PDB file of C-alpha atoms and ligand atoms in Angstrom:
ATOM      1  CA  MET I1361      62.758 -32.608 -37.393  1.00 88.00           C
ATOM      2  CA  THR I1362      66.461 -31.624 -38.984  1.00 90.00           C
ATOM      3  CA  ILE I1363      67.240 -28.042 -39.729  1.00 92.00           C
ATOM      4  CA  LEU I1364      67.081 -29.287 -43.432  1.00 93.00           C
ATOM      5  CA  ASP I1365      63.472 -30.227 -42.979  1.00 95.00           C
ATOM      6  CA  LYS I1366      62.568 -26.974 -41.275  1.00 96.00           C
ATOM      7  CA  ILE I1367      64.372 -25.143 -44.180  1.00 96.00           C
ATOM      8  CA  VAL I1368      62.493 -27.307 -46.843  1.00 97.00           C
ATOM      9  CA  LEU I1369      58.990 -26.604 -45.054  1.00 98.00           C
ATOM     10  CA  ARG I1370      59.911 -22.562 -45.212  1.00 98.00           C
ATOM     11  CA  LYS I1371      60.874 -22.840 -48.580  1.00 98.00           C
ATOM     12  CA  LYS I1372      57.619 -24.236 -49.712  1.00 98.00           C
ATOM     13  CA  GLU I1373      55.747 -21.254 -48.124  1.00 98.00           C
ATOM     14  CA  GLU I1374      58.319 -19.114 -49.416  1.00 98.00           C
ATOM     15  CA  VAL I1375      58.012 -20.247 -53.276  1.00 98.00           C
ATOM     16  CA  ALA I1376      54.307 -20.050 -52.891  1.00 98.00           C
ATOM     17  CA  LEU I1377      53.989 -16.312 -51.860  1.00 98.00           C
ATOM     18  CA  ALA I1378      56.610 -15.569 -54.369  1.00 98.00           C
ATOM     19  CA  LYS I1379      54.655 -17.138 -57.155  1.00 98.00           C
ATOM     20  CA  GLN I1380      51.491 -15.041 -56.169  1.00 98.00           C
ATOM     21  CA  ALA I1381      53.526 -11.984 -55.987  1.00 98.00           C
ATOM     22  CA  VAL I1382      55.366 -12.236 -59.515  1.00 98.00           C
ATOM     23  CA  SER I1383      54.367 -14.479 -62.199  1.00 98.00           C
ATOM     24  CA  VAL I1384      56.653 -16.728 -64.757  1.00 98.00           C
ATOM     25  CA  GLN I1385      55.678 -14.256 -67.482  1.00 98.00           C
ATOM     26  CA  GLN I1386      56.886 -11.533 -65.242  1.00 98.00           C
ATOM     27  CA  LEU I1387      60.048 -13.293 -64.350  1.00 98.00           C
ATOM     28  CA  GLU I1388      60.975 -13.919 -68.367  1.00 97.00           C
ATOM     29  CA  ALA I1389      60.390 -10.217 -68.970  1.00 97.00           C
ATOM     30  CA  GLY I1390      62.889  -9.496 -66.818  1.00 92.00           C
ATOM     31  CA  LEU I1391      66.442  -7.482 -67.202  1.00 87.00           C
ATOM     32  CA  HIS I1392      68.563 -10.634 -67.137  1.00 96.00           C
ATOM     33  CA  PHE I1393      66.464 -13.152 -68.764  1.00 96.00           C
ATOM     34  CA  LYS I1394      68.006 -13.166 -72.274  1.00 95.00           C
ATOM     35  CA  ARG I1395      71.390 -12.817 -71.200  1.00 96.00           C
ATOM     36  CA  ASN I1396      73.596 -15.779 -71.904  1.00 98.00           C
ATOM     37  CA  PRO I1397      74.963 -17.357 -68.600  1.00 98.00           C
ATOM     38  CA  TYR I1398      78.677 -17.798 -68.186  1.00 98.00           C
ATOM     39  CA  ILE I1399      79.949 -21.449 -68.671  1.00 98.00           C
ATOM     40  CA  PHE I1400      80.966 -22.730 -65.315  1.00 98.00           C
ATOM     41  CA  LYS I1401      83.755 -25.006 -66.452  1.00 98.00           C
ATOM     42  CA  ASP I1402      85.862 -22.376 -68.745  1.00 98.00           C
ATOM     43  CA  PHE I1403      86.129 -20.324 -65.458  1.00 98.00           C
ATOM     44  CA  LEU I1404      87.048 -23.707 -63.229  1.00 98.00           C
ATOM     45  CA  LEU I1405      89.722 -24.694 -66.004  1.00 97.00           C
ATOM     46  CA  ASP I1406      90.829 -21.061 -66.280  1.00 97.00           C
ATOM     47  CA  GLU I1407      94.619 -21.230 -64.832  1.00 95.00           C
ATOM     48  CA  GLN I1408      94.688 -17.454 -64.004  1.00 95.00           C
ATOM     49  CA  ARG I1409      91.925 -18.034 -61.886  1.00 97.00           C
ATOM     50  CA  THR I1410      92.043 -20.084 -58.456  1.00 97.00           C
ATOM     51  CA  GLY I1411      89.308 -22.632 -58.850  1.00 98.00           C
ATOM     52  CA  ILE I1412      87.649 -20.990 -56.129  1.00 98.00           C
ATOM     53  CA  ILE I1413      84.061 -20.437 -55.741  1.00 98.00           C
ATOM     54  CA  ALA I1414      83.626 -17.411 -52.924  1.00 98.00           C
ATOM     55  CA  GLU I1415      80.857 -17.098 -50.801  1.00 98.00           C
ATOM     56  CA  PHE I1416      78.507 -13.969 -49.484  1.00 98.00           C
ATOM     57  CA  LYS I1417      77.363 -15.795 -46.693  1.00 98.00           C
ATOM     58  CA  ARG I1418      76.071 -13.119 -43.873  1.00 98.00           C
ATOM     59  CA  ARG I1419      74.671 -15.893 -41.226  1.00 97.00           C
ATOM     60  CA  SER I1420      74.273 -19.500 -41.025  1.00 96.00           C
ATOM     61  CA  PRO I1421      72.193 -22.073 -38.536  1.00 93.00           C
ATOM     62  CA  SER I1422      75.486 -23.599 -37.712  1.00 90.00           C
ATOM     63  CA  LYS I1423      77.531 -20.443 -36.964  1.00 93.00           C
ATOM     64  CA  GLY I1424      74.629 -17.595 -36.373  1.00 96.00           C
ATOM     65  CA  ILE I1425      75.857 -14.338 -37.450  1.00 97.00           C
ATOM     66  CA  ILE I1426      79.294 -14.383 -39.635  1.00 98.00           C
ATOM     67  CA  ASN I1427      79.319 -10.839 -40.929  1.00 98.00           C
ATOM     68  CA  ASP I1428      76.209  -8.393 -41.369  1.00 96.00           C
ATOM     69  CA  GLN I1429      78.621  -5.340 -41.713  1.00 96.00           C
ATOM     70  CA  VAL I1430      79.622  -5.938 -45.502  1.00 98.00           C
ATOM     71  CA  LYS I1431      78.277  -4.983 -48.927  1.00 98.00           C
ATOM     72  CA  VAL I1432      77.510  -7.393 -51.736  1.00 98.00           C
ATOM     73  CA  ALA I1433      79.103  -5.634 -54.536  1.00 98.00           C
ATOM     74  CA  ASP I1434      82.393  -4.616 -52.464  1.00 98.00           C
ATOM     75  CA  VAL I1435      83.078  -8.168 -51.301  1.00 98.00           C
ATOM     76  CA  THR I1436      82.315  -9.695 -54.655  1.00 98.00           C
ATOM     77  CA  GLN I1437      84.108  -7.484 -56.664  1.00 98.00           C
ATOM     78  CA  ALA I1438      87.122  -7.940 -54.334  1.00 98.00           C
ATOM     79  CA  TYR I1439      86.552 -11.906 -54.439  1.00 98.00           C
ATOM     80  CA  ALA I1440      86.607 -11.583 -58.365  1.00 98.00           C
ATOM     81  CA  ALA I1441      89.789  -9.217 -58.484  1.00 98.00           C
ATOM     82  CA  ALA I1442      91.424 -11.739 -56.163  1.00 98.00           C
ATOM     83  CA  GLY I1443      90.721 -14.639 -58.891  1.00 98.00           C
ATOM     84  CA  ALA I1444      87.702 -16.514 -57.704  1.00 98.00           C
ATOM     85  CA  SER I1445      86.606 -18.804 -60.643  1.00 98.00           C
ATOM     86  CA  ALA I1446      82.973 -17.986 -59.561  1.00 98.00           C
ATOM     87  CA  LEU I1447      81.050 -16.154 -56.861  1.00 98.00           C
ATOM     88  CA  SER I1448      78.293 -18.039 -54.623  1.00 98.00           C
ATOM     89  CA  VAL I1449      75.324 -15.940 -53.354  1.00 98.00           C
ATOM     90  CA  LEU I1450      72.808 -16.922 -50.497  1.00 98.00           C
ATOM     91  CA  THR I1451      69.368 -15.810 -51.288  1.00 98.00           C
ATOM     92  CA  ASP I1452      67.578 -17.674 -48.478  1.00 98.00           C
ATOM     93  CA  ILE I1453      66.297 -15.268 -45.874  1.00 97.00           C
ATOM     94  CA  ASP I1454      65.243 -16.687 -42.788  1.00 97.00           C
ATOM     95  CA  PHE I1455      68.368 -19.072 -42.267  1.00 97.00           C
ATOM     96  CA  PHE I1456      71.047 -17.256 -43.885  1.00 98.00           C
ATOM     97  CA  GLY I1457      70.235 -13.525 -43.856  1.00 98.00           C
ATOM     98  CA  GLY I1458      70.387 -13.590 -47.623  1.00 98.00           C
ATOM     99  CA  HIS I1459      67.972 -11.813 -50.347  1.00 97.00           C
ATOM    100  CA  THR I1460      67.366 -12.124 -53.562  1.00 97.00           C
ATOM    101  CA  ASN I1461      68.748  -8.553 -54.187  1.00 97.00           C
ATOM    102  CA  ASP I1462      71.951  -9.953 -53.177  1.00 98.00           C
ATOM    103  CA  LEU I1463      72.236 -11.973 -56.082  1.00 98.00           C
ATOM    104  CA  LEU I1464      71.249  -8.808 -58.227  1.00 98.00           C
ATOM    105  CA  GLU I1465      73.924  -6.328 -56.961  1.00 98.00           C
ATOM    106  CA  ALA I1466      76.626  -9.327 -57.186  1.00 98.00           C
ATOM    107  CA  ARG I1467      75.470  -9.717 -60.893  1.00 98.00           C
ATOM    108  CA  ALA I1468      75.527  -6.027 -61.692  1.00 98.00           C
ATOM    109  CA  ALA I1469      79.251  -5.669 -60.126  1.00 98.00           C
ATOM    110  CA  ASN I1470      80.744  -8.769 -61.982  1.00 98.00           C
ATOM    111  CA  GLU I1471      81.628 -10.582 -65.065  1.00 98.00           C
ATOM    112  CA  ILE I1472      82.538 -14.178 -63.575  1.00 98.00           C
ATOM    113  CA  PRO I1473      79.823 -16.964 -62.973  1.00 98.00           C
ATOM    114  CA  VAL I1474      77.430 -16.370 -60.021  1.00 98.00           C
ATOM    115  CA  LEU I1475      75.842 -19.240 -58.154  1.00 98.00           C
ATOM    116  CA  ARG I1476      72.578 -18.912 -56.892  1.00 98.00           C
ATOM    117  CA  LYS I1477      73.017 -20.602 -53.711  1.00 98.00           C
ATOM    118  CA  ASP I1478      69.469 -21.485 -52.154  1.00 98.00           C
ATOM    119  CA  PHE I1479      67.389 -24.707 -51.526  1.00 98.00           C
ATOM    120  CA  MET I1480      65.711 -25.253 -54.838  1.00 98.00           C
ATOM    121  CA  ILE I1481      62.679 -27.300 -54.830  1.00 98.00           C
ATOM    122  CA  ASP I1482      60.391 -25.797 -57.459  1.00 98.00           C
ATOM    123  CA  GLU I1483      60.827 -25.226 -61.094  1.00 98.00           C
ATOM    124  CA  TYR I1484      59.895 -21.515 -60.286  1.00 98.00           C
ATOM    125  CA  GLN I1485      62.964 -20.857 -58.402  1.00 98.00           C
ATOM    126  CA  VAL I1486      65.077 -22.019 -61.483  1.00 98.00           C
ATOM    127  CA  ILE I1487      63.367 -19.492 -63.793  1.00 98.00           C
ATOM    128  CA  GLU I1488      63.847 -17.096 -60.867  1.00 98.00           C
ATOM    129  CA  ALA I1489      67.324 -17.681 -60.794  1.00 98.00           C
ATOM    130  CA  LYS I1490      67.762 -16.980 -64.422  1.00 98.00           C
ATOM    131  CA  ALA I1491      65.927 -13.794 -64.129  1.00 98.00           C
ATOM    132  CA  LEU I1492      67.983 -12.508 -61.742  1.00 98.00           C
ATOM    133  CA  GLY I1493      71.101 -12.881 -63.561  1.00 98.00           C
ATOM    134  CA  ALA I1494      72.474 -16.419 -61.914  1.00 98.00           C
ATOM    135  CA  ASP I1495      74.628 -18.506 -63.946  1.00 98.00           C
ATOM    136  CA  ILE I1496      74.790 -21.608 -61.901  1.00 98.00           C
ATOM    137  CA  ILE I1497      72.101 -22.996 -59.776  1.00 98.00           C
ATOM    138  CA  LEU I1498      72.688 -25.460 -56.710  1.00 98.00           C
ATOM    139  CA  LEU I1499      70.436 -28.876 -56.689  1.00 98.00           C
ATOM    140  CA  ILE I1500      71.041 -30.492 -52.893  1.00 98.00           C
ATOM    141  CA  ALA I1501      70.374 -34.195 -53.416  1.00 98.00           C
ATOM    142  CA  ALA I1502      69.587 -34.666 -49.654  1.00 96.00           C
ATOM    143  CA  ILE I1503      66.100 -32.593 -50.340  1.00 97.00           C
ATOM    144  CA  LEU I1504      65.431 -34.020 -53.641  1.00 98.00           C
ATOM    145  CA  THR I1505      64.265 -37.171 -55.418  1.00 98.00           C
ATOM    146  CA  PRO I1506      66.178 -38.524 -58.447  1.00 98.00           C
ATOM    147  CA  ALA I1507      63.058 -37.418 -60.470  1.00 98.00           C
ATOM    148  CA  GLU I1508      63.196 -34.022 -59.277  1.00 98.00           C
ATOM    149  CA  ILE I1509      66.869 -33.664 -60.131  1.00 98.00           C
ATOM    150  CA  LYS I1510      66.001 -34.918 -63.538  1.00 98.00           C
ATOM    151  CA  ASN I1511      63.417 -32.151 -63.984  1.00 98.00           C
ATOM    152  CA  LEU I1512      64.903 -29.494 -62.491  1.00 98.00           C
ATOM    153  CA  SER I1513      68.229 -29.808 -63.844  1.00 98.00           C
ATOM    154  CA  ALA I1514      66.285 -30.296 -67.751  1.00 98.00           C
ATOM    155  CA  VAL I1515      64.552 -26.887 -66.851  1.00 98.00           C
ATOM    156  CA  ALA I1516      67.955 -25.117 -65.853  1.00 98.00           C
ATOM    157  CA  LYS I1517      69.852 -26.658 -68.843  1.00 98.00           C
ATOM    158  CA  ASN I1518      66.905 -25.292 -71.300  1.00 98.00           C
ATOM    159  CA  LEU I1519      67.817 -21.891 -69.804  1.00 98.00           C
ATOM    160  CA  GLY I1520      71.018 -22.328 -70.430  1.00 98.00           C
ATOM    161  CA  LEU I1521      72.101 -22.695 -66.697  1.00 98.00           C
ATOM    162  CA  ASN I1522      74.866 -24.542 -65.273  1.00 98.00           C
ATOM    163  CA  VAL I1523      73.895 -27.170 -62.913  1.00 98.00           C
ATOM    164  CA  LEU I1524      76.042 -27.951 -59.656  1.00 98.00           C
ATOM    165  CA  LEU I1525      74.626 -31.065 -57.881  1.00 98.00           C
ATOM    166  CA  GLU I1526      75.273 -31.435 -54.139  1.00 98.00           C
ATOM    167  CA  VAL I1527      75.898 -34.739 -52.558  1.00 98.00           C
ATOM    168  CA  HIS I1528      77.099 -35.902 -49.142  1.00 95.00           C
ATOM    169  CA  ASN I1529      77.518 -39.700 -49.136  1.00 96.00           C
ATOM    170  CA  GLU I1530      77.825 -42.552 -51.905  1.00 97.00           C
ATOM    171  CA  GLN I1531      74.250 -43.251 -52.156  1.00 97.00           C
ATOM    172  CA  GLU I1532      73.113 -39.537 -52.774  1.00 98.00           C
ATOM    173  CA  LEU I1533      75.873 -39.610 -55.547  1.00 98.00           C
ATOM    174  CA  GLU I1534      74.858 -42.500 -57.225  1.00 97.00           C
ATOM    175  CA  ARG I1535      71.138 -42.120 -57.383  1.00 98.00           C
ATOM    176  CA  SER I1536      71.456 -38.379 -58.338  1.00 98.00           C
ATOM    177  CA  ILE I1537      73.635 -38.170 -61.250  1.00 97.00           C
ATOM    178  CA  CYS I1538      71.762 -37.407 -64.538  1.00 96.00           C
ATOM    179  CA  LYS I1539      72.788 -36.034 -67.862  1.00 94.00           C
ATOM    180  CA  ASP I1540      71.924 -32.481 -67.462  1.00 97.00           C
ATOM    181  CA  LEU I1541      74.352 -31.865 -64.495  1.00 98.00           C
ATOM    182  CA  ASP I1542      77.593 -29.529 -65.170  1.00 98.00           C
ATOM    183  CA  ALA I1543      79.408 -30.311 -61.793  1.00 98.00           C
ATOM    184  CA  ILE I1544      79.239 -32.417 -58.955  1.00 98.00           C
ATOM    185  CA  GLY I1545      79.885 -30.871 -55.298  1.00 98.00           C
ATOM    186  CA  VAL I1546      80.854 -32.610 -52.275  1.00 98.00           C
ATOM    187  CA  ASN I1547      79.352 -31.298 -49.295  1.00 98.00           C
ATOM    188  CA  ASN I1548      81.906 -31.787 -46.104  1.00 98.00           C
ATOM    189  CA  ARG I1549      79.465 -30.389 -44.084  1.00 95.00           C
ATOM    190  CA  ASN I1550      76.492 -32.880 -42.888  1.00 92.00           C
ATOM    191  CA  LEU I1551      73.827 -30.901 -43.530  1.00 87.00           C
ATOM    192  CA  ALA I1552      71.576 -32.982 -40.896  1.00 84.00           C
ATOM    193  CA  ASP I1553      74.081 -32.273 -37.781  1.00 86.00           C
ATOM    194  CA  PHE I1554      76.473 -29.751 -39.050  1.00 89.00           C
ATOM    195  CA  THR I1555      79.601 -31.828 -38.522  1.00 92.00           C
ATOM    196  CA  VAL I1556      82.336 -31.141 -41.267  1.00 96.00           C
ATOM    197  CA  ASN I1557      84.828 -33.477 -42.180  1.00 97.00           C
ATOM    198  CA  ILE I1558      86.993 -32.823 -45.286  1.00 98.00           C
ATOM    199  CA  GLN I1559      87.651 -36.556 -45.858  1.00 98.00           C
ATOM    200  CA  THR I1560      84.127 -36.771 -47.223  1.00 98.00           C
ATOM    201  CA  SER I1561      85.522 -35.153 -50.275  1.00 98.00           C
ATOM    202  CA  PHE I1562      88.806 -37.591 -50.608  1.00 98.00           C
ATOM    203  CA  ASP I1563      86.409 -40.508 -49.868  1.00 98.00           C
ATOM    204  CA  LEU I1564      84.043 -39.734 -52.741  1.00 98.00           C
ATOM    205  CA  VAL I1565      86.054 -38.208 -55.496  1.00 98.00           C
ATOM    206  CA  ASN I1566      86.969 -41.226 -57.301  1.00 97.00           C
ATOM    207  CA  GLN I1567      83.230 -42.075 -57.782  1.00 97.00           C
ATOM    208  CA  ILE I1568      82.377 -39.017 -59.410  1.00 98.00           C
ATOM    209  CA  PRO I1569      82.252 -39.420 -63.101  1.00 97.00           C
ATOM    210  CA  GLU I1570      84.868 -37.731 -65.412  1.00 96.00           C
ATOM    211  CA  ASP I1571      82.247 -35.990 -67.431  1.00 94.00           C
ATOM    212  CA  PHE I1572      81.550 -33.786 -64.397  1.00 98.00           C
ATOM    213  CA  MET I1573      83.639 -30.935 -62.615  1.00 98.00           C
ATOM    214  CA  LYS I1574      84.506 -31.794 -59.338  1.00 98.00           C
ATOM    215  CA  ILE I1575      83.692 -29.345 -56.252  1.00 98.00           C
ATOM    216  CA  SER I1576      84.466 -29.815 -52.549  1.00 98.00           C
ATOM    217  CA  GLU I1577      82.461 -27.751 -50.623  1.00 98.00           C
ATOM    218  CA  SER I1578      82.474 -25.989 -46.848  1.00 97.00           C
ATOM    219  CA  ALA I1579      84.862 -26.254 -43.969  1.00 97.00           C
ATOM    220  CA  ILE I1580      87.838 -25.262 -46.095  1.00 98.00           C
ATOM    221  CA  SER I1581      90.103 -23.040 -44.467  1.00 97.00           C
ATOM    222  CA  ALA I1582      93.713 -23.680 -45.430  1.00 97.00           C
ATOM    223  CA  VAL I1583      95.617 -23.464 -48.859  1.00 97.00           C
ATOM    224  CA  GLU I1584      97.473 -26.788 -48.184  1.00 97.00           C
ATOM    225  CA  THR I1585      93.818 -28.671 -47.992  1.00 98.00           C
ATOM    226  CA  ILE I1586      93.194 -26.852 -51.547  1.00 98.00           C
ATOM    227  CA  LYS I1587      96.571 -28.258 -52.821  1.00 96.00           C
ATOM    228  CA  GLU I1588      95.636 -31.891 -51.643  1.00 98.00           C
ATOM    229  CA  LEU I1589      92.014 -31.728 -52.984  1.00 98.00           C
ATOM    230  CA  LYS I1590      93.668 -30.463 -56.460  1.00 98.00           C
ATOM    231  CA  THR I1591      96.119 -33.251 -56.295  1.00 98.00           C
ATOM    232  CA  ALA I1592      92.794 -35.810 -55.650  1.00 98.00           C
ATOM    233  CA  GLY I1593      91.148 -34.348 -58.479  1.00 98.00           C
ATOM    234  CA  PHE I1594      88.906 -31.657 -57.684  1.00 98.00           C
ATOM    235  CA  ASN I1595      88.783 -28.595 -59.700  1.00 98.00           C
ATOM    236  CA  GLY I1596      86.588 -26.209 -57.580  1.00 98.00           C
ATOM    237  CA  PHE I1597      86.552 -25.335 -53.990  1.00 98.00           C
ATOM    238  CA  LEU I1598      83.530 -23.599 -52.345  1.00 98.00           C
ATOM    239  CA  ILE I1599      84.633 -21.192 -49.593  1.00 98.00           C
ATOM    240  CA  GLY I1600      82.382 -18.893 -47.352  1.00 98.00           C
ATOM    241  CA  GLU I1601      83.039 -18.815 -43.723  1.00 98.00           C
ATOM    242  CA  ASN I1602      86.737 -18.575 -43.987  1.00 98.00           C
ATOM    243  CA  PHE I1603      86.572 -15.471 -45.759  1.00 98.00           C
ATOM    244  CA  MET I1604      83.361 -13.779 -44.327  1.00 98.00           C
ATOM    245  CA  LYS I1605      84.450 -14.202 -40.897  1.00 98.00           C
ATOM    246  CA  THR I1606      86.707 -11.421 -41.546  1.00 98.00           C
ATOM    247  CA  ALA I1607      86.370  -7.574 -41.390  1.00 98.00           C
ATOM    248  CA  ASN I1608      87.653  -7.797 -44.805  1.00 98.00           C
ATOM    249  CA  PRO I1609      86.397 -10.734 -46.987  1.00 98.00           C
ATOM    250  CA  GLY I1610      87.763  -9.446 -49.978  1.00 98.00           C
ATOM    251  CA  GLN I1611      91.129  -8.980 -48.528  1.00 98.00           C
ATOM    252  CA  ALA I1612      91.123 -12.121 -46.759  1.00 98.00           C
ATOM    253  CA  MET I1613      90.592 -13.864 -50.308  1.00 98.00           C
ATOM    254  CA  ARG I1614      93.431 -11.921 -51.529  1.00 98.00           C
ATOM    255  CA  ASP I1615      95.982 -13.112 -48.816  1.00 98.00           C
ATOM    256  CA  PHE I1616      94.699 -16.691 -49.410  1.00 98.00           C
ATOM    257  CA  ALA I1617      95.033 -16.455 -53.145  1.00 97.00           C
ATOM    258  CA  GLY I1618      98.420 -15.043 -52.603  1.00 95.00           C
ATOM    259  CA  GLN I1619      99.167 -17.853 -50.468  1.00 94.00           C
ATOM    260  CA  LEU I1620      97.951 -20.507 -52.821  1.00 92.00           C
ATOM    261  CA  ILE I1621     100.838 -19.473 -55.297  1.00 79.00           C
ATOM    262  CA  SER I1622     103.560 -20.450 -53.188  1.00 69.00           C
ATOM    263  CA  VAL I1623     102.283 -23.922 -51.755  1.00 62.00           C
TER     264      VAL I1623
HETATM  265  O1  LIG L2478      76.592 -23.376 -43.187  1.00 73.16           O
HETATM  266  C1  LIG L2478      75.599 -24.136 -42.645  1.00 73.16           C
HETATM  267  O2  LIG L2478      75.364 -23.838 -41.279  1.00 73.16           O
HETATM  268  C2  LIG L2478      74.417 -24.859 -43.242  1.00 73.16           C
HETATM  269  C3  LIG L2478      73.192 -25.432 -42.530  1.00 73.16           C
HETATM  270  C4  LIG L2478      72.382 -26.084 -43.468  1.00 73.16           C
HETATM  271  C5  LIG L2478      72.199 -26.080 -44.624  1.00 73.16           C
HETATM  272  C6  LIG L2478      73.630 -25.621 -45.434  1.00 73.16           C
HETATM  273  C7  LIG L2478      74.340 -24.452 -44.929  1.00 73.16           C
HETATM  274  N1  LIG L2478      75.626 -24.221 -45.595  1.00 73.16           N
HETATM  275  C8  LIG L2478      75.464 -24.129 -46.898  1.00 73.16           C
HETATM  276  C9  LIG L2478      77.006 -24.432 -47.259  1.00 73.16           C
HETATM  277  O3  LIG L2478      76.961 -25.683 -47.861  1.00 73.16           O
HETATM  278  C10 LIG L2478      78.118 -23.281 -47.025  1.00 73.16           C
HETATM  279  O4  LIG L2478      77.405 -22.340 -47.166  1.00 73.16           O
HETATM  280  C11 LIG L2478      78.953 -23.509 -48.067  1.00 73.16           C
HETATM  281  O5  LIG L2478      79.574 -24.768 -48.380  1.00 73.16           O
HETATM  282  C12 LIG L2478      80.329 -22.765 -47.784  1.00 73.16           C
HETATM  283  O6  LIG L2478      80.761 -23.340 -46.238  1.00 73.16           O
HETATM  284  P1  LIG L2478      81.935 -22.958 -45.553  1.00 73.16           P
HETATM  285  O7  LIG L2478      83.118 -22.402 -46.203  1.00 73.16           O
HETATM  286  O8  LIG L2478      81.967 -23.779 -44.556  1.00 73.16           O
HETATM  287  O9  LIG L2478      81.012 -21.520 -45.075  1.00 73.16           O
END
């Protein structure tokens, strides 16, 4: 069983428990449910911003604890001030040390798009994402059938949410594309064995139809890589560990963004 299989198995239990604890009607009555989500594309294409989707990530299955000493509001506000185009907040508890409260905190502290980074397998989680104040949801092709992607993205669109589809190879890309997606992310990390290779992004970029924003995800740690990815056609760059592994992730993002201007 791969780590991804284990995550999905646990996620099914978690979602079943969440449904018992809070009904869809209660989610729909929540504070953020009626707000209009930000448009992800507008922030990615804003030339005053970096294109970076900066992630708040306490720990991961591949690295263990990355940083459990910093506060969501402090880090995400510093990311936004340093030019992040969006924020990514992990809400998975067991494997990433995240929480839905982290998303609520990031939402309350920021006025840029927030991605709910989780393993979405059920419509309930999409509705919950809207209630928590997310603007973007992630759908991972490796854990969903094409029919599930179609359905979950349609539910998200209906709620005004932006949809980021994550793929790792050509087969996933070909079988998963559908009309309600806004952005396609190429994950440079193989989620089955954790190996990382930036070349995955370069290999797939030209296969992504022009109608979608193009995001390169994971294992990005050099400003030169961003420049090369931009030249190849990417609009966004999802970065977690490179910032979070430092004592001051916001400062790390500021330094990185400063170097971006000069390359
Ligand atoms: O990061 C992991 O170990 C991981 C393991 C299993 C499933 C997903 C995983 N990560 C999610 C991500 O894709 C990253 O958090 C995100 O792209 C940022 O990557 P990085 O900049 O390398 O932290």
